[in-house]
């Protein structure tokens, strides 16, 4: 049996052999199918790219049916248990786990690039007191492209490496300063004695104490959350990074587009929406009425459902476990009980089961973030910090992929045609 499709165009009776490779067919093969030489070839119509592969990638593998997630071939469960976020960031960017020397050099590079230009404080203070930190982060990441104009030279490998180090290093500083700005608190500079995640917590929460020492169990839990968010193949924000990056713009501008896409409530903004939803439900007694509202289409059960996972999101299971570790230190988040009851009821309700809707990465993460004293508007900033190495590893693949071109999809035109302009003198008479 040949790996191909035999397609007959019933408009012409013509038959075409379309090769199948890697479980896909090339869309341009259908471009060859046309009624006559003057007509356009067939296009493939796929809103939201539900069934369209945009690239070849070796970064992340997901099996949605089996709930498998691997970064560069390593199962997420093993990385969450045995690795740390900086090592996972190295793995995603370089494709292999680092040797001791490679890790030490990587850690040194990241640690010594955590500072941002002092002018960043200037424009951060330009935001209103109630500016959403994701809006500040989006703007700040884009602004970094103006501090490093050499980043436009994306063909140079050393230059790419430098910008990747800078972005991974500076994202926590930008996120922490956006938080401090909103809280009306002074900025805390990076402390290079601390680990990546401990330093982030210090920049967020340090006040008058000489040295801010976060509880190691909380540092570990947040580090695991960063690992779980580090990459997820061609999700909405990664698609944005690749699409914007395909114009050969600098990586800061491409990642700023990723931050913008992540901001949306259907994507990274879901963790914030879950918390607000749980607060709005308020008690277990209100769950049945809320579920009815979802089934009537009044709203979505935020933190449930996924384009790829159709059984369970492996990350949600790990996060649920991490909840116990955090609550040991902070005390149980009272919303946990509502979340657990909501999950239980939903998983027994045919509306959700028939649509294969299960808790995703965002359903429980917000409970941990709130227990770590983050306000809901900071939750997606935490997601962005975790996702930065993923966005950059995908961007790196894109700019080195000879098959890639500038992203410019087709459309199906539904508008008017061939109208004659009527001058305003007549139109408005
Ligand atoms: C992330 O892509 C990624 O990998 C993303 C991510 C990553 O790591 O990058 O995993 C991170 O974004 C996780 C998802 C966070 N978003 C939410 O939790 C928001 C709530 N969930 C949804 O909006 C939805 O499930 C999506 C956006 C996640 C997936 O949407 P799809 O794949 O386009 O599915 P769909 O909207 O076509 O839904 C299929 C059906 C529909 O019902 P019908 O029209 O067939 O009657 O399921 C329903 C939807 O209405 N549905 C939901 C629902 N999600 C889907 N109904 C109620 N509550 C929900 N949460």
CSV table of C-alpha atoms and ligand atoms in Angstrom, one decimal:
chain,number,residue,atom,x,y,z
A,1,UNK,CA,0.0,0.0,0.0
A,2,UNK,CA,1.5,3.3,-1.1
A,3,UNK,CA,1.8,6.2,1.4
A,4,UNK,CA,-0.5,8.4,-0.7
A,5,UNK,CA,-4.0,9.6,-1.3
A,6,UNK,CA,-5.7,9.2,-4.6
A,7,UNK,CA,-7.9,12.2,-5.1
A,8,UNK,CA,-10.4,12.6,-7.9
A,9,UNK,CA,-11.7,16.1,-8.6
A,10,UNK,CA,-15.3,15.4,-9.6
A,11,UNK,CA,-15.5,18.8,-11.3
A,12,UNK,CA,-13.0,17.7,-13.9
A,13,UNK,CA,-12.7,13.9,-13.5
A,14,UNK,CA,-8.9,14.4,-13.0
A,15,UNK,CA,-7.2,12.1,-10.5
A,16,UNK,CA,-4.2,13.2,-8.4
A,17,UNK,CA,-1.8,11.2,-6.3
A,18,UNK,CA,-1.0,13.1,-3.0
A,19,UNK,CA,2.0,11.7,-1.1
A,20,UNK,CA,1.5,11.1,2.7
A,21,UNK,CA,4.6,11.7,4.9
A,22,UNK,CA,4.9,11.9,8.7
A,23,UNK,CA,1.1,11.5,9.0
A,24,UNK,CA,0.5,14.6,6.9
A,25,UNK,CA,0.0,15.8,3.4
A,26,UNK,CA,1.5,19.0,2.0
A,27,UNK,CA,-1.1,21.6,1.5
A,28,UNK,CA,0.5,22.8,-1.7
A,29,UNK,CA,-0.3,19.4,-3.3
A,30,UNK,CA,-3.9,20.5,-3.2
A,31,UNK,CA,-2.9,23.8,-4.8
A,32,UNK,CA,-2.2,21.8,-7.9
A,33,UNK,CA,-5.9,20.8,-8.2
A,34,UNK,CA,-7.7,23.3,-10.3
A,35,UNK,CA,-10.6,23.4,-12.7
A,36,UNK,CA,-8.6,25.1,-15.5
A,37,UNK,CA,-5.3,27.0,-15.8
A,38,UNK,CA,-7.0,30.3,-15.1
A,39,UNK,CA,-8.6,29.2,-11.8
A,40,UNK,CA,-6.7,29.2,-8.5
A,41,UNK,CA,-5.7,25.8,-7.0
A,42,UNK,CA,-7.6,24.4,-4.0
A,43,UNK,CA,-6.8,25.9,-0.6
A,44,UNK,CA,-7.3,24.1,2.8
A,45,UNK,CA,-9.6,25.9,5.1
A,46,UNK,CA,-8.9,25.3,8.8
A,47,UNK,CA,-10.0,28.1,11.3
A,48,UNK,CA,-7.8,28.0,14.4
A,49,UNK,CA,-5.5,25.5,12.7
A,50,UNK,CA,-7.4,22.6,14.4
A,51,UNK,CA,-5.9,20.1,12.0
A,52,UNK,CA,-3.0,21.9,10.4
A,53,UNK,CA,0.8,21.3,11.1
A,54,UNK,CA,2.7,24.6,10.7
A,55,UNK,CA,6.2,23.3,11.2
A,56,UNK,CA,8.5,20.4,12.0
A,57,UNK,CA,9.7,20.5,15.6
A,58,UNK,CA,11.9,18.4,17.8
A,59,UNK,CA,11.3,20.4,21.0
A,60,UNK,CA,8.1,19.0,22.6
A,61,UNK,CA,6.1,15.8,22.0
A,62,UNK,CA,2.5,15.5,23.2
A,63,UNK,CA,0.2,12.5,22.9
A,64,UNK,CA,-3.2,14.0,23.8
A,65,UNK,CA,-5.0,10.6,24.0
A,66,UNK,CA,-2.4,9.1,26.3
A,67,UNK,CA,-1.7,12.3,28.3
A,68,UNK,CA,2.0,12.2,27.4
A,69,UNK,CA,4.2,15.3,27.5
A,70,UNK,CA,8.0,15.1,26.8
A,71,UNK,CA,10.5,17.9,26.4
A,72,UNK,CA,13.3,16.8,24.0
A,73,UNK,CA,12.1,13.2,24.7
A,74,UNK,CA,12.2,13.4,28.5
A,75,UNK,CA,8.9,12.7,30.3
A,76,UNK,CA,7.6,15.8,32.1
A,77,UNK,CA,7.1,13.7,35.2
A,78,UNK,CA,10.8,12.9,35.5
A,79,UNK,CA,11.9,16.4,34.8
A,80,UNK,CA,9.5,17.8,37.4
A,81,UNK,CA,10.8,15.3,40.0
A,82,UNK,CA,14.5,15.3,39.3
A,83,UNK,CA,15.5,18.5,37.4
A,84,UNK,CA,15.2,22.2,37.9
A,85,UNK,CA,13.9,25.0,35.7
A,86,UNK,CA,17.2,26.3,34.6
A,87,UNK,CA,18.4,22.9,33.5
A,88,UNK,CA,15.1,22.3,31.7
A,89,UNK,CA,15.5,25.7,30.0
A,90,UNK,CA,19.0,24.5,28.8
A,91,UNK,CA,17.5,21.2,27.6
A,92,UNK,CA,14.8,23.0,25.6
A,93,UNK,CA,17.2,25.6,24.0
A,94,UNK,CA,20.2,23.3,23.4
A,95,UNK,CA,18.4,20.0,22.8
A,96,UNK,CA,20.4,18.0,25.4
A,97,UNK,CA,20.8,17.9,29.1
A,98,UNK,CA,23.9,19.9,30.1
A,99,UNK,CA,27.2,18.5,31.4
A,100,UNK,CA,28.3,20.0,34.8
A,101,UNK,CA,30.5,22.6,33.0
A,102,UNK,CA,27.7,23.5,30.6
A,103,UNK,CA,25.2,23.9,33.4
A,104,UNK,CA,27.5,26.0,35.5
A,105,UNK,CA,28.3,28.3,32.6
A,106,UNK,CA,24.6,28.5,31.7
A,107,UNK,CA,23.6,29.3,35.3
A,108,UNK,CA,26.4,31.9,35.5
A,109,UNK,CA,25.3,33.6,32.2
A,110,UNK,CA,21.6,33.7,33.3
A,111,UNK,CA,22.5,34.9,36.8
A,112,UNK,CA,24.6,37.8,35.5
A,113,UNK,CA,22.0,39.0,33.0
A,114,UNK,CA,19.1,39.4,35.4
A,115,UNK,CA,19.5,43.2,35.6
A,116,UNK,CA,17.6,45.4,33.2
A,117,UNK,CA,18.4,48.9,31.9
A,118,UNK,CA,17.5,51.6,34.5
A,119,UNK,CA,15.2,53.3,31.9
A,120,UNK,CA,12.8,50.3,32.3
A,121,UNK,CA,11.8,51.8,35.7
A,122,UNK,CA,11.0,55.0,33.9
A,123,UNK,CA,8.5,53.6,31.5
A,124,UNK,CA,7.0,51.2,34.0
A,125,UNK,CA,6.2,54.2,36.2
A,126,UNK,CA,4.3,55.5,33.2
A,127,UNK,CA,1.5,52.9,33.6
A,128,UNK,CA,-1.6,53.6,35.6
A,129,UNK,CA,-1.6,52.2,39.2
A,130,UNK,CA,-4.1,49.5,38.1
A,131,UNK,CA,-2.4,48.5,34.9
A,132,UNK,CA,-2.5,44.7,34.4
A,133,UNK,CA,1.0,43.2,34.9
A,134,UNK,CA,0.6,41.3,31.6
A,135,UNK,CA,0.1,44.5,29.7
A,136,UNK,CA,3.3,45.9,31.4
A,137,UNK,CA,5.2,42.7,30.7
A,138,UNK,CA,4.1,42.7,27.0
A,139,UNK,CA,5.3,46.3,26.6
A,140,UNK,CA,8.5,45.7,28.5
A,141,UNK,CA,9.6,42.7,26.5
A,142,UNK,CA,9.0,44.6,23.3
A,143,UNK,CA,10.8,47.6,24.7
A,144,UNK,CA,13.9,45.4,25.3
A,145,UNK,CA,14.3,45.2,21.5
A,146,UNK,CA,15.2,48.9,21.6
A,147,UNK,CA,17.9,48.4,24.3
A,148,UNK,CA,19.6,45.6,22.2
A,149,UNK,CA,19.3,46.7,18.5
A,150,UNK,CA,21.9,44.2,17.6
A,151,UNK,CA,19.3,41.5,18.3
A,152,UNK,CA,17.9,42.2,14.8
A,153,UNK,CA,20.9,40.2,13.5
A,154,UNK,CA,19.1,36.9,13.9
A,155,UNK,CA,21.4,35.1,11.5
A,156,UNK,CA,24.3,35.2,14.0
A,157,UNK,CA,24.4,32.3,16.3
A,158,UNK,CA,26.3,34.0,19.1
A,159,UNK,CA,24.0,37.0,18.9
A,160,UNK,CA,20.9,34.7,19.1
A,161,UNK,CA,22.4,33.0,22.2
A,162,UNK,CA,23.1,36.3,23.9
A,163,UNK,CA,19.5,37.5,23.4
A,164,UNK,CA,18.1,34.1,24.6
A,165,UNK,CA,20.2,34.3,27.8
A,166,UNK,CA,19.1,37.9,28.3
A,167,UNK,CA,15.4,37.1,27.9
A,168,UNK,CA,15.3,34.1,30.2
A,169,UNK,CA,17.3,36.1,32.7
A,170,UNK,CA,15.3,39.3,32.6
A,171,UNK,CA,11.7,38.0,32.4
A,172,UNK,CA,11.5,37.4,36.2
A,173,UNK,CA,13.0,40.9,36.8
A,174,UNK,CA,10.4,42.5,34.5
A,175,UNK,CA,7.6,40.4,36.1
A,176,UNK,CA,8.6,41.2,39.6
A,177,UNK,CA,9.0,44.9,38.9
A,178,UNK,CA,5.6,45.0,37.2
A,179,UNK,CA,4.2,43.6,40.4
A,180,UNK,CA,6.1,46.0,42.7
A,181,UNK,CA,5.0,48.9,40.5
A,182,UNK,CA,1.4,47.9,40.9
A,183,UNK,CA,1.9,47.5,44.7
A,184,UNK,CA,3.5,50.9,44.9
A,185,UNK,CA,6.6,49.3,46.4
A,186,UNK,CA,10.2,50.0,45.6
A,187,UNK,CA,11.9,47.8,43.0
A,188,UNK,CA,14.1,45.1,44.4
A,189,UNK,CA,17.3,44.4,42.4
A,190,UNK,CA,18.3,40.9,41.5
A,191,UNK,CA,20.4,39.1,44.2
A,192,UNK,CA,23.0,37.0,42.3
A,193,UNK,CA,23.6,34.8,45.4
A,194,UNK,CA,20.2,33.3,45.0
A,195,UNK,CA,18.9,30.6,42.6
A,196,UNK,CA,16.8,31.7,39.6
A,197,UNK,CA,13.5,31.0,41.3
A,198,UNK,CA,14.5,32.1,44.8
A,199,UNK,CA,15.8,35.4,43.3
A,200,UNK,CA,12.4,35.9,41.6
A,201,UNK,CA,10.6,35.5,44.9
A,202,UNK,CA,13.0,37.9,46.6
A,203,UNK,CA,12.5,40.6,43.9
A,204,UNK,CA,8.7,40.2,44.5
A,205,UNK,CA,8.5,40.1,48.3
A,206,UNK,CA,11.6,41.5,49.9
A,207,UNK,CA,11.0,44.5,52.1
A,208,UNK,CA,13.3,45.9,54.7
A,209,UNK,CA,15.0,42.7,55.7
A,210,UNK,CA,18.7,42.5,54.6
A,211,UNK,CA,18.2,39.2,52.7
A,212,UNK,CA,14.9,37.7,51.7
A,213,UNK,CA,15.0,33.9,52.2
A,214,UNK,CA,12.0,32.1,50.8
A,215,UNK,CA,10.9,28.8,52.3
A,216,UNK,CA,12.8,26.2,50.2
A,217,UNK,CA,9.6,24.1,49.8
A,218,UNK,CA,7.9,27.1,48.1
A,219,UNK,CA,10.9,27.8,45.9
A,220,UNK,CA,10.8,24.1,44.8
A,221,UNK,CA,7.1,24.2,44.1
A,222,UNK,CA,7.4,27.3,42.0
A,223,UNK,CA,10.4,25.9,40.2
A,224,UNK,CA,8.3,22.8,39.3
A,225,UNK,CA,5.5,25.0,38.1
A,226,UNK,CA,8.0,26.8,35.8
A,227,UNK,CA,9.1,23.4,34.5
A,228,UNK,CA,5.5,22.4,33.8
A,229,UNK,CA,4.9,25.6,31.8
A,230,UNK,CA,8.2,25.6,30.0
A,231,UNK,CA,6.9,24.5,26.5
A,232,UNK,CA,3.9,22.9,24.9
A,233,UNK,CA,4.5,22.5,21.2
A,234,UNK,CA,2.4,24.7,18.9
A,235,UNK,CA,0.0,26.4,21.4
A,236,UNK,CA,-1.5,29.8,20.6
A,237,UNK,CA,1.3,31.9,22.0
A,238,UNK,CA,4.0,29.8,20.4
A,239,UNK,CA,2.2,30.1,17.1
A,240,UNK,CA,2.2,33.8,17.7
A,241,UNK,CA,6.0,33.8,18.4
A,242,UNK,CA,6.6,31.7,15.2
A,243,UNK,CA,4.3,33.8,13.1
A,244,UNK,CA,5.8,37.1,14.1
A,245,UNK,CA,9.3,35.6,14.1
A,246,UNK,CA,8.8,34.5,10.5
A,247,UNK,CA,9.1,38.1,9.4
A,248,UNK,CA,12.7,37.9,10.7
A,249,UNK,CA,12.1,40.5,13.4
A,250,UNK,CA,14.2,40.4,16.6
A,251,UNK,CA,13.4,37.8,19.2
A,252,UNK,CA,12.2,40.3,21.8
A,253,UNK,CA,9.4,41.5,19.4
A,254,UNK,CA,8.5,37.9,18.6
A,255,UNK,CA,8.3,36.9,22.3
A,256,UNK,CA,6.3,40.1,23.1
A,257,UNK,CA,3.7,38.7,20.6
A,258,UNK,CA,3.8,35.5,22.6
A,259,UNK,CA,3.1,37.3,25.8
A,260,UNK,CA,0.2,39.1,24.1
A,261,UNK,CA,-1.4,35.8,23.0
A,262,UNK,CA,-0.8,34.2,26.4
A,263,UNK,CA,-2.7,37.1,28.0
A,264,UNK,CA,-6.0,35.8,26.6
A,265,UNK,CA,-8.5,34.0,28.9
A,266,UNK,CA,-8.7,31.0,26.6
A,267,UNK,CA,-4.9,30.5,26.9
A,268,UNK,CA,-2.6,31.6,29.7
A,269,UNK,CA,-5.1,34.0,31.2
A,270,UNK,CA,-7.2,31.0,32.2
A,271,UNK,CA,-5.4,30.5,35.5
A,272,UNK,CA,-6.5,34.0,36.6
A,273,UNK,CA,-10.0,33.3,35.4
A,274,UNK,CA,-10.1,30.0,37.3
A,275,UNK,CA,-9.4,31.8,40.6
A,276,UNK,CA,-12.0,34.4,39.9
A,277,UNK,CA,-14.5,31.7,38.9
A,278,UNK,CA,-13.9,29.7,42.1
A,279,UNK,CA,-14.3,32.9,44.2
A,280,UNK,CA,-17.5,33.7,42.4
A,281,UNK,CA,-18.9,30.2,43.1
A,282,UNK,CA,-18.0,30.8,46.7
A,283,UNK,CA,-19.2,27.5,48.2
A,284,UNK,CA,-19.8,23.8,47.2
A,285,UNK,CA,-23.5,24.4,47.5
A,286,UNK,CA,-23.4,26.8,44.5
A,287,UNK,CA,-21.6,24.3,42.2
A,288,UNK,CA,-24.7,22.7,40.7
A,289,UNK,CA,-26.2,26.0,39.7
A,290,UNK,CA,-22.8,27.1,38.2
A,291,UNK,CA,-22.5,23.8,36.2
A,292,UNK,CA,-26.1,24.4,34.9
A,293,UNK,CA,-25.0,27.8,33.7
A,294,UNK,CA,-22.0,26.3,31.9
A,295,UNK,CA,-24.2,23.7,30.2
A,296,UNK,CA,-26.6,26.4,29.1
A,297,UNK,CA,-23.7,28.1,27.4
A,298,UNK,CA,-23.7,31.1,29.8
A,299,UNK,CA,-20.0,30.6,30.4
A,300,UNK,CA,-17.1,28.1,30.3
A,301,UNK,CA,-15.7,26.0,33.1
A,302,UNK,CA,-12.3,27.7,33.1
A,303,UNK,CA,-9.3,25.5,33.6
A,304,UNK,CA,-11.1,22.7,31.8
A,305,UNK,CA,-10.7,21.4,28.2
A,306,UNK,CA,-7.8,21.3,25.9
A,307,UNK,CA,-7.2,21.3,22.1
A,308,UNK,CA,-4.8,18.3,22.5
A,309,UNK,CA,-5.4,16.5,25.7
A,310,UNK,CA,-8.6,14.5,25.5
A,311,UNK,CA,-8.2,12.4,28.6
A,312,UNK,CA,-6.1,14.4,31.1
A,313,UNK,CA,-3.4,17.0,31.2
A,314,UNK,CA,-0.4,15.3,32.8
A,315,UNK,CA,0.7,18.7,34.2
A,316,UNK,CA,-2.6,19.1,36.1
A,317,UNK,CA,-1.9,15.8,38.0
A,318,UNK,CA,1.6,17.0,39.0
A,319,UNK,CA,0.3,20.4,40.0
A,320,UNK,CA,-2.4,18.8,42.1
A,321,UNK,CA,0.4,17.0,44.0
A,322,UNK,CA,2.5,20.2,44.3
A,323,UNK,CA,-0.6,21.8,46.0
A,324,UNK,CA,-0.1,19.5,49.0
A,325,UNK,CA,3.6,20.5,49.4
A,326,UNK,CA,2.7,24.2,49.3
A,327,UNK,CA,-0.3,24.0,51.5
A,328,UNK,CA,1.9,22.2,54.1
A,329,UNK,CA,3.7,25.6,54.4
A,330,UNK,CA,1.0,28.1,53.7
A,331,UNK,CA,-2.1,26.3,55.0
A,332,UNK,CA,-4.8,24.9,52.6
A,333,UNK,CA,-6.3,27.3,50.2
A,334,UNK,CA,-10.1,27.3,51.1
A,335,UNK,CA,-10.9,27.4,47.4
A,336,UNK,CA,-9.3,23.9,47.0
A,337,UNK,CA,-12.4,22.2,48.3
A,338,UNK,CA,-14.6,24.0,45.8
A,339,UNK,CA,-12.1,23.1,43.0
A,340,UNK,CA,-12.0,19.4,44.0
A,341,UNK,CA,-15.8,19.2,44.2
A,342,UNK,CA,-16.1,21.0,40.9
A,343,UNK,CA,-13.7,18.6,39.3
A,344,UNK,CA,-15.5,15.6,40.8
A,345,UNK,CA,-19.0,16.8,39.6
A,346,UNK,CA,-17.7,17.7,36.1
A,347,UNK,CA,-16.0,14.4,35.6
A,348,UNK,CA,-19.2,12.6,36.3
A,349,UNK,CA,-21.4,14.9,34.1
A,350,UNK,CA,-21.9,13.8,30.5
A,351,UNK,CA,-21.7,17.3,29.2
A,352,UNK,CA,-18.0,17.4,30.1
A,353,UNK,CA,-17.3,13.7,29.6
A,354,UNK,CA,-18.9,13.7,26.1
A,355,UNK,CA,-16.8,16.7,25.1
A,356,UNK,CA,-13.7,15.2,26.7
A,357,UNK,CA,-13.2,18.1,29.0
A,358,UNK,CA,-10.8,17.5,31.9
A,359,UNK,CA,-8.8,19.8,34.1
A,360,UNK,CA,-5.9,21.4,32.3
A,361,UNK,CA,-2.7,23.0,33.6
A,362,UNK,CA,-4.6,26.1,34.7
A,363,UNK,CA,-7.2,24.5,36.9
A,364,UNK,CA,-5.1,24.0,40.0
A,365,UNK,CA,-2.1,26.2,39.3
A,366,UNK,CA,-3.9,29.3,40.5
A,367,UNK,CA,-4.5,27.8,43.9
A,368,UNK,CA,-0.8,27.4,44.4
A,369,UNK,CA,-0.1,30.9,43.1
A,370,UNK,CA,-2.7,32.4,45.5
A,371,UNK,CA,-1.2,30.4,48.4
A,372,UNK,CA,2.2,31.9,47.4
A,373,UNK,CA,0.6,35.3,48.0
A,374,UNK,CA,0.4,36.2,44.3
A,375,UNK,CA,-2.7,38.3,43.3
A,376,UNK,CA,-4.7,36.7,40.4
A,377,UNK,CA,-3.5,39.3,37.9
A,378,UNK,CA,0.1,38.0,38.4
A,379,UNK,CA,-0.8,34.4,37.6
A,380,UNK,CA,-0.3,34.7,33.8
A,381,UNK,CA,3.0,36.5,34.4
A,382,UNK,CA,4.2,33.4,36.1
A,383,UNK,CA,3.1,31.3,33.2
A,384,UNK,CA,5.0,33.7,30.8
A,385,UNK,CA,8.2,33.4,32.9
A,386,UNK,CA,7.9,29.6,32.7
A,387,UNK,CA,7.1,29.6,29.0
A,388,UNK,CA,9.9,31.9,27.9
A,389,UNK,CA,12.5,29.1,27.2
A,390,UNK,CA,9.9,27.2,25.2
A,391,UNK,CA,9.0,30.2,23.1
A,392,UNK,CA,12.7,30.9,22.5
A,393,UNK,CA,13.5,27.2,21.6
A,394,UNK,CA,10.7,27.3,19.1
A,395,UNK,CA,11.9,30.6,17.7
A,396,UNK,CA,15.4,29.2,17.4
A,397,UNK,CA,14.1,26.2,15.5
A,398,UNK,CA,12.1,28.6,13.2
A,399,UNK,CA,15.0,30.8,12.3
A,400,UNK,CA,17.2,27.8,11.4
A,401,UNK,CA,14.5,25.9,9.5
A,402,UNK,CA,15.2,26.0,5.8
A,403,UNK,CA,11.6,25.0,5.1
A,404,UNK,CA,10.1,28.0,6.9
A,405,UNK,CA,8.9,31.1,5.1
A,406,UNK,CA,7.1,34.3,6.2
A,407,UNK,CA,3.7,33.3,7.6
A,408,UNK,CA,1.0,34.5,5.2
A,409,UNK,CA,-2.1,32.3,5.1
A,410,UNK,CA,-4.8,32.4,2.4
A,411,UNK,CA,-8.4,33.4,3.0
A,412,UNK,CA,-11.9,32.6,1.7
A,413,UNK,CA,-13.1,36.0,0.5
A,414,UNK,CA,-16.8,36.7,1.4
A,415,UNK,CA,-17.0,40.4,0.8
A,416,UNK,CA,-18.3,42.6,-2.0
A,417,UNK,CA,-16.6,42.9,-5.4
A,418,UNK,CA,-16.3,45.4,-8.2
A,419,UNK,CA,-18.1,48.4,-6.6
A,420,UNK,CA,-17.8,51.9,-8.1
A,421,UNK,CA,-16.8,54.7,-5.8
A,422,UNK,CA,-19.5,57.4,-5.3
A,423,UNK,CA,-18.0,60.8,-4.3
A,424,UNK,CA,-19.2,62.2,-1.0
A,425,UNK,CA,-20.7,65.1,-2.8
A,426,UNK,CA,-23.3,62.7,-4.1
A,427,UNK,CA,-23.3,60.3,-1.2
A,428,UNK,CA,-23.9,62.9,1.4
A,429,UNK,CA,-26.3,65.1,-0.7
B,1,LIG,C1,-3.7,26.5,27.9
B,1,LIG,O1,-2.8,24.7,23.4
B,1,LIG,C2,-2.1,24.6,24.5
B,1,LIG,O2,-1.2,23.7,24.6
B,1,LIG,C3,-2.4,25.6,25.6
B,1,LIG,C4,-1.7,25.3,27.0
B,1,LIG,C5,-0.2,25.5,26.9
B,1,LIG,O3,0.5,24.9,27.8
B,1,LIG,O4,0.2,26.4,26.1
B,1,LIG,O5,-2.0,24.0,27.4
B,1,LIG,C6,-2.2,26.3,28.0
B,1,LIG,O6,-4.1,27.5,27.3
B,1,LIG,C7,-4.6,25.6,28.6
B,1,LIG,C8,-6.1,25.9,28.3
B,1,LIG,C9,-6.6,27.1,29.2
B,1,LIG,N1,-7.9,27.6,28.8
B,1,LIG,C10,-9.0,27.3,29.6
B,1,LIG,O7,-9.0,26.6,30.5
B,1,LIG,C11,-10.2,28.0,29.1
B,1,LIG,C12,-11.4,27.1,29.0
B,1,LIG,N2,-11.2,26.1,28.0
B,1,LIG,C13,-11.6,26.4,26.7
B,1,LIG,O8,-11.9,27.6,26.3
B,1,LIG,C14,-11.2,25.3,25.6
B,1,LIG,O9,-11.4,24.1,26.2
B,1,LIG,C15,-9.9,25.5,25.0
B,1,LIG,C16,-9.7,26.9,24.4
B,1,LIG,C17,-8.8,25.2,26.0
B,1,LIG,C18,-9.8,24.5,23.8
B,1,LIG,O10,-10.7,24.9,22.9
B,1,LIG,P1,-11.0,24.0,21.5
B,1,LIG,O11,-10.0,23.0,21.4
B,1,LIG,O12,-11.1,25.0,20.4
B,1,LIG,O13,-12.3,23.3,21.9
B,1,LIG,P2,-13.8,23.9,21.5
B,1,LIG,O14,-13.8,25.3,22.0
B,1,LIG,O15,-14.0,23.6,20.1
B,1,LIG,O16,-14.7,23.0,22.5
B,1,LIG,C19,-15.3,21.8,22.1
B,1,LIG,C20,-16.6,21.8,22.8
B,1,LIG,C21,-17.5,23.0,22.6
B,1,LIG,O17,-18.8,22.6,22.8
B,1,LIG,P3,-19.8,22.5,21.5
B,1,LIG,O18,-19.7,23.7,20.7
B,1,LIG,O19,-19.3,21.2,20.8
B,1,LIG,O20,-21.2,22.2,22.1
B,1,LIG,O21,-16.4,21.8,24.2
B,1,LIG,C22,-16.9,23.0,24.8
B,1,LIG,C23,-17.1,24.0,23.7
B,1,LIG,O22,-18.1,24.9,24.0
B,1,LIG,N3,-16.0,23.5,25.7
B,1,LIG,C24,-16.2,23.9,27.0
B,1,LIG,C25,-15.0,24.2,27.6
B,1,LIG,N4,-14.0,24.0,26.7
B,1,LIG,C26,-14.6,23.5,25.6
B,1,LIG,N5,-17.4,24.0,27.6
B,1,LIG,C27,-17.4,24.5,28.9
B,1,LIG,N6,-16.2,24.8,29.5
B,1,LIG,C28,-15.0,24.7,28.9
B,1,LIG,N7,-13.9,25.0,29.5
